[in-house]
PDB file of C-alpha atoms in Angstrom:
ATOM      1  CA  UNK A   1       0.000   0.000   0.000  1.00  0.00           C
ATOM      2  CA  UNK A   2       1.387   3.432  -0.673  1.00  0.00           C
ATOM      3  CA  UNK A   3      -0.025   6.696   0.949  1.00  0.00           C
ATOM      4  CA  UNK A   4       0.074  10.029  -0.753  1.00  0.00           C
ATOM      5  CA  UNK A   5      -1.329  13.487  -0.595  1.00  0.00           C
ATOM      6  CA  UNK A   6      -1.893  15.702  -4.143  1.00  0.00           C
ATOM      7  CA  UNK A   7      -2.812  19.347  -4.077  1.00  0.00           C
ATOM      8  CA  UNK A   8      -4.695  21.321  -6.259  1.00  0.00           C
ATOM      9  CA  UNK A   9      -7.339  18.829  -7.833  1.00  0.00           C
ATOM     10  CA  UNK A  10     -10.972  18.962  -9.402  1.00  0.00           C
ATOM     11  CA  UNK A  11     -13.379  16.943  -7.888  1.00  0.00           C
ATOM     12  CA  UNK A  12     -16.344  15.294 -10.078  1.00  0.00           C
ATOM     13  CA  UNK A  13     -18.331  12.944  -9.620  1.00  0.00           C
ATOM     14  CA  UNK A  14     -18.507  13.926  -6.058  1.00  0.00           C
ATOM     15  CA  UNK A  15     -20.459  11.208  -4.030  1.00  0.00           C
ATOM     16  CA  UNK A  16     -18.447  11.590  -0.751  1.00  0.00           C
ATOM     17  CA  UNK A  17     -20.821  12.682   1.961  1.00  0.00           C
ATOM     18  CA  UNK A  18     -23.548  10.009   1.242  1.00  0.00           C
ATOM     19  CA  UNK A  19     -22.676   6.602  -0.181  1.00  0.00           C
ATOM     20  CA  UNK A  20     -23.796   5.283  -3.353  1.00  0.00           C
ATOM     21  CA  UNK A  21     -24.336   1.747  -4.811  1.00  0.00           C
ATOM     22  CA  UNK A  22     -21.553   1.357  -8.118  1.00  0.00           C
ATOM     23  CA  UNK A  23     -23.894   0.444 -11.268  1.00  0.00           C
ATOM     24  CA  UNK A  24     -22.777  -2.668 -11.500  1.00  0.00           C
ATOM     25  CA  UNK A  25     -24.173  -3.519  -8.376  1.00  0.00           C
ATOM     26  CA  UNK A  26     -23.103  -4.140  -4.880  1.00  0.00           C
ATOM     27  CA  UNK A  27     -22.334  -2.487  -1.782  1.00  0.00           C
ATOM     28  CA  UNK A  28     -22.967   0.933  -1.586  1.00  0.00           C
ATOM     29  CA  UNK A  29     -19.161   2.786  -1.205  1.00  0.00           C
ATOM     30  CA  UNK A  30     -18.254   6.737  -1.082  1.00  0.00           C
ATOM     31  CA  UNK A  31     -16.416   8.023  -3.939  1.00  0.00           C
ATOM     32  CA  UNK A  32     -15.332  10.312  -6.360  1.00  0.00           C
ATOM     33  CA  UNK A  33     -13.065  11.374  -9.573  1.00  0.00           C
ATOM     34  CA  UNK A  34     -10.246  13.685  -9.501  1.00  0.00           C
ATOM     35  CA  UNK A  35      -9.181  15.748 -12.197  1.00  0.00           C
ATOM     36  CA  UNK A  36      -5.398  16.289 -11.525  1.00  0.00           C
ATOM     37  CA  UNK A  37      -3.935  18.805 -14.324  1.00  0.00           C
ATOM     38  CA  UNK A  38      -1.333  17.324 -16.438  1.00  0.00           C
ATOM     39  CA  UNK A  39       0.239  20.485 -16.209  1.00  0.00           C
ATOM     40  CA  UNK A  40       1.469  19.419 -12.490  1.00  0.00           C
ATOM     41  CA  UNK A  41       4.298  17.009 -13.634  1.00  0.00           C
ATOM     42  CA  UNK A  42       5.466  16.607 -10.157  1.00  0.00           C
ATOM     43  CA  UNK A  43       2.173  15.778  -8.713  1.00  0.00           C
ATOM     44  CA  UNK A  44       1.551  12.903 -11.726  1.00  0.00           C
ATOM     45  CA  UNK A  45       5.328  11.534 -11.046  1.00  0.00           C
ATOM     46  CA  UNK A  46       4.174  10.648  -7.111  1.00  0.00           C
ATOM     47  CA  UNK A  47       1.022   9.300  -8.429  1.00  0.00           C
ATOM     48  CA  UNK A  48       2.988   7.022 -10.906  1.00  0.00           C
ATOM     49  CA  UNK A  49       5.712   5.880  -7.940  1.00  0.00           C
ATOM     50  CA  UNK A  50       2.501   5.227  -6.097  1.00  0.00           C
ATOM     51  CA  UNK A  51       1.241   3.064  -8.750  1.00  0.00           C
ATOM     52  CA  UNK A  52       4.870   0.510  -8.945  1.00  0.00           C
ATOM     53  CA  UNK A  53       5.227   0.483  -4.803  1.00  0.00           C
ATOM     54  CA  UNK A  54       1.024  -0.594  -4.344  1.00  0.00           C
ATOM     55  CA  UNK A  55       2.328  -3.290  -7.733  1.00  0.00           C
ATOM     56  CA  UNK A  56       5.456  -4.077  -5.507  1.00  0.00           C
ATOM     57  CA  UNK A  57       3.310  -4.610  -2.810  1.00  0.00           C
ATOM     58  CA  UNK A  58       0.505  -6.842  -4.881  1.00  0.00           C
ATOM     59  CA  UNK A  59       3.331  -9.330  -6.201  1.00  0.00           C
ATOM     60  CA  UNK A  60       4.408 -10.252  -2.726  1.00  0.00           C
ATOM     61  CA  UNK A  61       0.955 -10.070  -1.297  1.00  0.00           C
ATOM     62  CA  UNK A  62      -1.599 -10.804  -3.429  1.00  0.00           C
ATOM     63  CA  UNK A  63      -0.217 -12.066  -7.430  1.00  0.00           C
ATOM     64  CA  UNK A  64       2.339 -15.099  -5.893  1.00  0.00           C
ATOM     65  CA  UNK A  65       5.516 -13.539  -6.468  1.00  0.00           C
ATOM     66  CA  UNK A  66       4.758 -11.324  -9.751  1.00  0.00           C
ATOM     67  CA  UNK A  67       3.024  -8.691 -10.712  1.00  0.00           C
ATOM     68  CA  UNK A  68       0.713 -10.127 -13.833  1.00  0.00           C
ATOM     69  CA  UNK A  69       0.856  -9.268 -17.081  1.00  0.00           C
ATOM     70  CA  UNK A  70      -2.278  -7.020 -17.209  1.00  0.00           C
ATOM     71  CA  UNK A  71      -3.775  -4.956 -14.301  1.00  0.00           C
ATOM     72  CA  UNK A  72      -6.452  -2.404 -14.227  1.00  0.00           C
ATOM     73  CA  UNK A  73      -5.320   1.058 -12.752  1.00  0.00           C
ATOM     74  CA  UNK A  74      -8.283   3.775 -12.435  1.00  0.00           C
ATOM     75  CA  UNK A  75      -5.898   6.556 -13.848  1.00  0.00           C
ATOM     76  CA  UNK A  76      -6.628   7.699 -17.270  1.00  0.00           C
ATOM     77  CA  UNK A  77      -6.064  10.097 -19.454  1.00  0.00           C
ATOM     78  CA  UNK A  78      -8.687  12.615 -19.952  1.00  0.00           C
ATOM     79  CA  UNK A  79      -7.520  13.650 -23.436  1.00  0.00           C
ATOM     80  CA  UNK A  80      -8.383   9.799 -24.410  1.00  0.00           C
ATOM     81  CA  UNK A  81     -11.270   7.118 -24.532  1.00  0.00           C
ATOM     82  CA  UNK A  82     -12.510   6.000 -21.540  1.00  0.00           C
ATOM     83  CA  UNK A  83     -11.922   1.844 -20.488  1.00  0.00           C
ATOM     84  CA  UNK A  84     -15.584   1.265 -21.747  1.00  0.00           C
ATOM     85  CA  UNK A  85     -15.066   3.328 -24.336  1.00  0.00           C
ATOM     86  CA  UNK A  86     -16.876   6.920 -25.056  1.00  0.00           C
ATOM     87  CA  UNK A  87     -15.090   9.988 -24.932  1.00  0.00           C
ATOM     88  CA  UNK A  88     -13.944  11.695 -21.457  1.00  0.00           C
ATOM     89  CA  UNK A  89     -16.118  15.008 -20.648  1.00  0.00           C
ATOM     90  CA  UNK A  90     -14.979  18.037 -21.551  1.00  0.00           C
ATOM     91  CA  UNK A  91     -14.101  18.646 -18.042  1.00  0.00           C
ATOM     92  CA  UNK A  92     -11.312  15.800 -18.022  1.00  0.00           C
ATOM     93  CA  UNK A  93      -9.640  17.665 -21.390  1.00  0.00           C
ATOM     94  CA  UNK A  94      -6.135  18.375 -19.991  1.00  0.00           C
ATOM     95  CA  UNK A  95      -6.512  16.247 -17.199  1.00  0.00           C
ATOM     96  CA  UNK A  96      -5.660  12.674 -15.903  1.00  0.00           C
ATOM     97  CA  UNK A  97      -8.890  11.212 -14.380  1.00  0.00           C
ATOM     98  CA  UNK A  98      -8.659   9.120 -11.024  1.00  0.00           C
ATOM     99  CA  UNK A  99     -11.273   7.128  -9.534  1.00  0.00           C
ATOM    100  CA  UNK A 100     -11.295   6.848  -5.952  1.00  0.00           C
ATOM    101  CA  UNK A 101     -13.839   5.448  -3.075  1.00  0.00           C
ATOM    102  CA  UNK A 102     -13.783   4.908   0.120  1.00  0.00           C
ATOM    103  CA  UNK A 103     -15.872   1.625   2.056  1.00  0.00           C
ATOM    104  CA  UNK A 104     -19.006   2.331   4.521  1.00  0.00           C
ATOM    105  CA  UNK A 105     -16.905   1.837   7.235  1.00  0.00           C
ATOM    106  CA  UNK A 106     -14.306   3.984   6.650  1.00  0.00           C
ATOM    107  CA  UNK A 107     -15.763   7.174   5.210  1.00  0.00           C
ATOM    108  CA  UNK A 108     -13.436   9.849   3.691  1.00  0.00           C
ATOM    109  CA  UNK A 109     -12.709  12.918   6.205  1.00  0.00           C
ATOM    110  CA  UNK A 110     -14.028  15.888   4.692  1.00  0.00           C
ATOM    111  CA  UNK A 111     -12.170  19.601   6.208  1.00  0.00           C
ATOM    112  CA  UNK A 112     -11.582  23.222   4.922  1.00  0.00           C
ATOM    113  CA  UNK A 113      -8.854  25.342   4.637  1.00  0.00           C
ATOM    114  CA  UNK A 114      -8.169  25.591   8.592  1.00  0.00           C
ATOM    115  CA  UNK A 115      -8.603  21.889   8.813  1.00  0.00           C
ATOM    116  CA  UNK A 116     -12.350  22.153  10.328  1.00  0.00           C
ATOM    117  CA  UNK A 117     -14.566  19.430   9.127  1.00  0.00           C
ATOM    118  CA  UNK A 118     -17.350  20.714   6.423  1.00  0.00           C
ATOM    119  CA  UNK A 119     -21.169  19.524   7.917  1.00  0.00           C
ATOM    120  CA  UNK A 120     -22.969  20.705   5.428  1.00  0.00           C
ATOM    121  CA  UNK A 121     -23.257  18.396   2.685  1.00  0.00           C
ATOM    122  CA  UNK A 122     -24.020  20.997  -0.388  1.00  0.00           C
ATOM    123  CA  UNK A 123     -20.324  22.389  -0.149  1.00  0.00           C
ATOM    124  CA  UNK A 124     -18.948  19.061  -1.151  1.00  0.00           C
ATOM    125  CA  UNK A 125     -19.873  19.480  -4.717  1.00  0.00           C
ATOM    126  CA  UNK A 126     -18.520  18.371  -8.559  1.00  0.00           C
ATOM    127  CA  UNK A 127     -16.619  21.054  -9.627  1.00  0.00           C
ATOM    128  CA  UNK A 128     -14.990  22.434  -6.463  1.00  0.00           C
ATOM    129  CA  UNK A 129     -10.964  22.234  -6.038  1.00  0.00           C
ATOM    130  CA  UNK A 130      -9.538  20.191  -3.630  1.00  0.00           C
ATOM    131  CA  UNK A 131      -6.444  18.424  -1.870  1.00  0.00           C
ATOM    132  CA  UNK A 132      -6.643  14.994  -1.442  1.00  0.00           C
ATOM    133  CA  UNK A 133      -5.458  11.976   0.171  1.00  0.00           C
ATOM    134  CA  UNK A 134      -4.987   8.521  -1.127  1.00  0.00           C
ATOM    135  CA  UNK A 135      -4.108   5.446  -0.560  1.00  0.00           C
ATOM    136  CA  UNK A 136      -3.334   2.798  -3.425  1.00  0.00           C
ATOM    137  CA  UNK A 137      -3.373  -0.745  -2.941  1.00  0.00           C
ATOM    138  CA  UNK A 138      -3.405  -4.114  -4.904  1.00  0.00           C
ATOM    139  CA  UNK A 139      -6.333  -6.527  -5.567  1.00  0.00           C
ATOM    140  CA  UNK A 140      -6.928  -9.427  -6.517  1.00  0.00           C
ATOM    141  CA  UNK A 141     -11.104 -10.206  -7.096  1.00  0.00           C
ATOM    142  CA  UNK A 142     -12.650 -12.942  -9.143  1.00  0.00           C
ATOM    143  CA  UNK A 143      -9.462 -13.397 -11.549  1.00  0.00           C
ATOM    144  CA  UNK A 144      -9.322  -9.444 -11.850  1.00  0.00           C
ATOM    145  CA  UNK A 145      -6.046  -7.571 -10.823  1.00  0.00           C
ATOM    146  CA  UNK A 146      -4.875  -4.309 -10.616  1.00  0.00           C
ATOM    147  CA  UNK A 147      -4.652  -1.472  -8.088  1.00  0.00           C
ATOM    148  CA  UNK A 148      -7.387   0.411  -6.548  1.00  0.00           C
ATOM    149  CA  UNK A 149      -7.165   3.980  -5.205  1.00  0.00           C
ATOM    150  CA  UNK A 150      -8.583   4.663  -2.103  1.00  0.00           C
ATOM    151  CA  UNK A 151      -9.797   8.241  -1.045  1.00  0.00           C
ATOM    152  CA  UNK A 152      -8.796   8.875   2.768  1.00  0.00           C
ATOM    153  CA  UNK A 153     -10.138  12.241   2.441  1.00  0.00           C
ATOM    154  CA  UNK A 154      -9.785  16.213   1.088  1.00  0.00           C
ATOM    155  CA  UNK A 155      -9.707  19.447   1.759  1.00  0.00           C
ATOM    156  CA  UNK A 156     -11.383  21.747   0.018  1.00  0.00           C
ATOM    157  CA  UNK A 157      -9.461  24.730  -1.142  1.00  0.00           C
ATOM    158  CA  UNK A 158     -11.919  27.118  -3.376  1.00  0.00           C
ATOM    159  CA  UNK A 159     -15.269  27.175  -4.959  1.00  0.00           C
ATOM    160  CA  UNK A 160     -15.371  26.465  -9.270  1.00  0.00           C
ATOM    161  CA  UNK A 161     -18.813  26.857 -10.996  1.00  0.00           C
ATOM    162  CA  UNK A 162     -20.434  22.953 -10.568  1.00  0.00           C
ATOM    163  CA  UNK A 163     -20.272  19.903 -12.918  1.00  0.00           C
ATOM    164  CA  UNK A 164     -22.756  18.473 -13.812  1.00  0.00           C
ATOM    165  CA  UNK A 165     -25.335  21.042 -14.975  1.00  0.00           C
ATOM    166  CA  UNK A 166     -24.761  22.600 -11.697  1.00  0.00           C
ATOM    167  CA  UNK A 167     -27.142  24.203  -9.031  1.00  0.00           C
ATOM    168  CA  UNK A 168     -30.740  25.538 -10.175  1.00  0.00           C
ATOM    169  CA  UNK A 169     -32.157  28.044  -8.112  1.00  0.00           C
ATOM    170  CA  UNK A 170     -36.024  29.333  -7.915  1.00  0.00           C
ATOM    171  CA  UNK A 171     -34.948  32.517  -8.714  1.00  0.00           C
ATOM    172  CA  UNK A 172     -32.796  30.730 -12.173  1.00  0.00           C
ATOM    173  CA  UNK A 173     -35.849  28.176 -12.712  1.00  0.00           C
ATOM    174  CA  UNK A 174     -38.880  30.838 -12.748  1.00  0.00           C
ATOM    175  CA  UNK A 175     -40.041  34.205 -12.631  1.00  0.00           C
ATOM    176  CA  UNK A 176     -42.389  35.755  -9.988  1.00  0.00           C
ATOM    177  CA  UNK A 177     -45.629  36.034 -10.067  1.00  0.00           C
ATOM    178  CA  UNK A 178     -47.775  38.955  -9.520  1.00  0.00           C
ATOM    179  CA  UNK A 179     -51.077  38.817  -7.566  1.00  0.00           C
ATOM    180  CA  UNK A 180     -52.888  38.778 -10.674  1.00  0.00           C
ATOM    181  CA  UNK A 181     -51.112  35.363 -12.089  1.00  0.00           C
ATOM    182  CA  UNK A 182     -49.014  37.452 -14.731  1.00  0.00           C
ATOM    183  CA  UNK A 183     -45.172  36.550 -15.007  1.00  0.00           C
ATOM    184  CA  UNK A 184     -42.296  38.493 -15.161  1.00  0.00           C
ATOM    185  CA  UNK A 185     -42.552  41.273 -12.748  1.00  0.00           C
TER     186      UNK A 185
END
């Protein structure tokens, strides 16, 4: 397993305050995607040491010995296809993409810029910037391999407009309405 910390990420995909079943079924896990810039060279050269130490780790813990031939990593390029195919949004262009989650029983810590946990649940949101910690680790599941990331938890650093479609308000949705049922006033 190997531990690391990146600054200065986009989060989508943000399901980290309430849990959420994967679509291809099982138990419900938190999670999200981060958008690291491929601009931050540094940052992307930890990630990638990450990557061989959590394959180190698998081929004396998990693979007997080796690390096998093909493994899936969730760490793509956002300029590319995705696994499944389809093209990335364009809020991955420029970006590698990350998948992360964290299990039900060990929930991702969620704190602001002074380290004080964030309670309300509608400022953890696709599209804000973040700091994040992860863990990477090896698995071995039903004749599937690779390494998994695991999201320990972020900080949130500043606001970005949403992902998503973002945030409709009344005022946004519809106009008001005078006494007399006519709109626009």
């Amino acid at each position: 397993m190997a531990n690391l910390t990146i600054n200065n990420v986009r989060i989508s995909y943000a399901n980290l305050t309430t849990p959420k079943a994967p679509m291809s079924g099982g138990a419900p896990v938190y999670s999200c995607v981060i958008l690291l810039p491929k601009s931050d060279a540094v940052a992307k050269k930890a990630l990638d040491e990450a990557v061989e130490q959590a394959k180190q780790f698998g081929a004396s813990s998990k693979w007997g010995g080796k690390v096998p031939g093909f493994l899936n990593i969730p760490i793509h390029d956002g300029d590319g296809q995705k696994p499944r195919g389809g093209e990335y949004g364009e809020e991955c262009r420029g970006m590698w993409v990350i998948n992360a989650k964290a299990n039900l029983d060990h929930p991702p810590f969620i704190v602001d810029g002074r380290l004080q946990p964030i309670l309300n649940p509608a400022d953890v949101y696709s599209g804000m910037w973040a700091n994040v910690s992860l863990s990477l680790y090896p698995f071995a599941a039903s004749g599937n391999n690779g390494v998994g990331v695991g999201i320990n938890g972020l900080q949130k650093t500043r606001d970005d407009a949403p992902l998503g479609g973002g945030v409709v308000t009344a005022e946004m949705a519809f106009g008001v309405i005078d006494e007399n049922g006519n709109f626009g006033i």
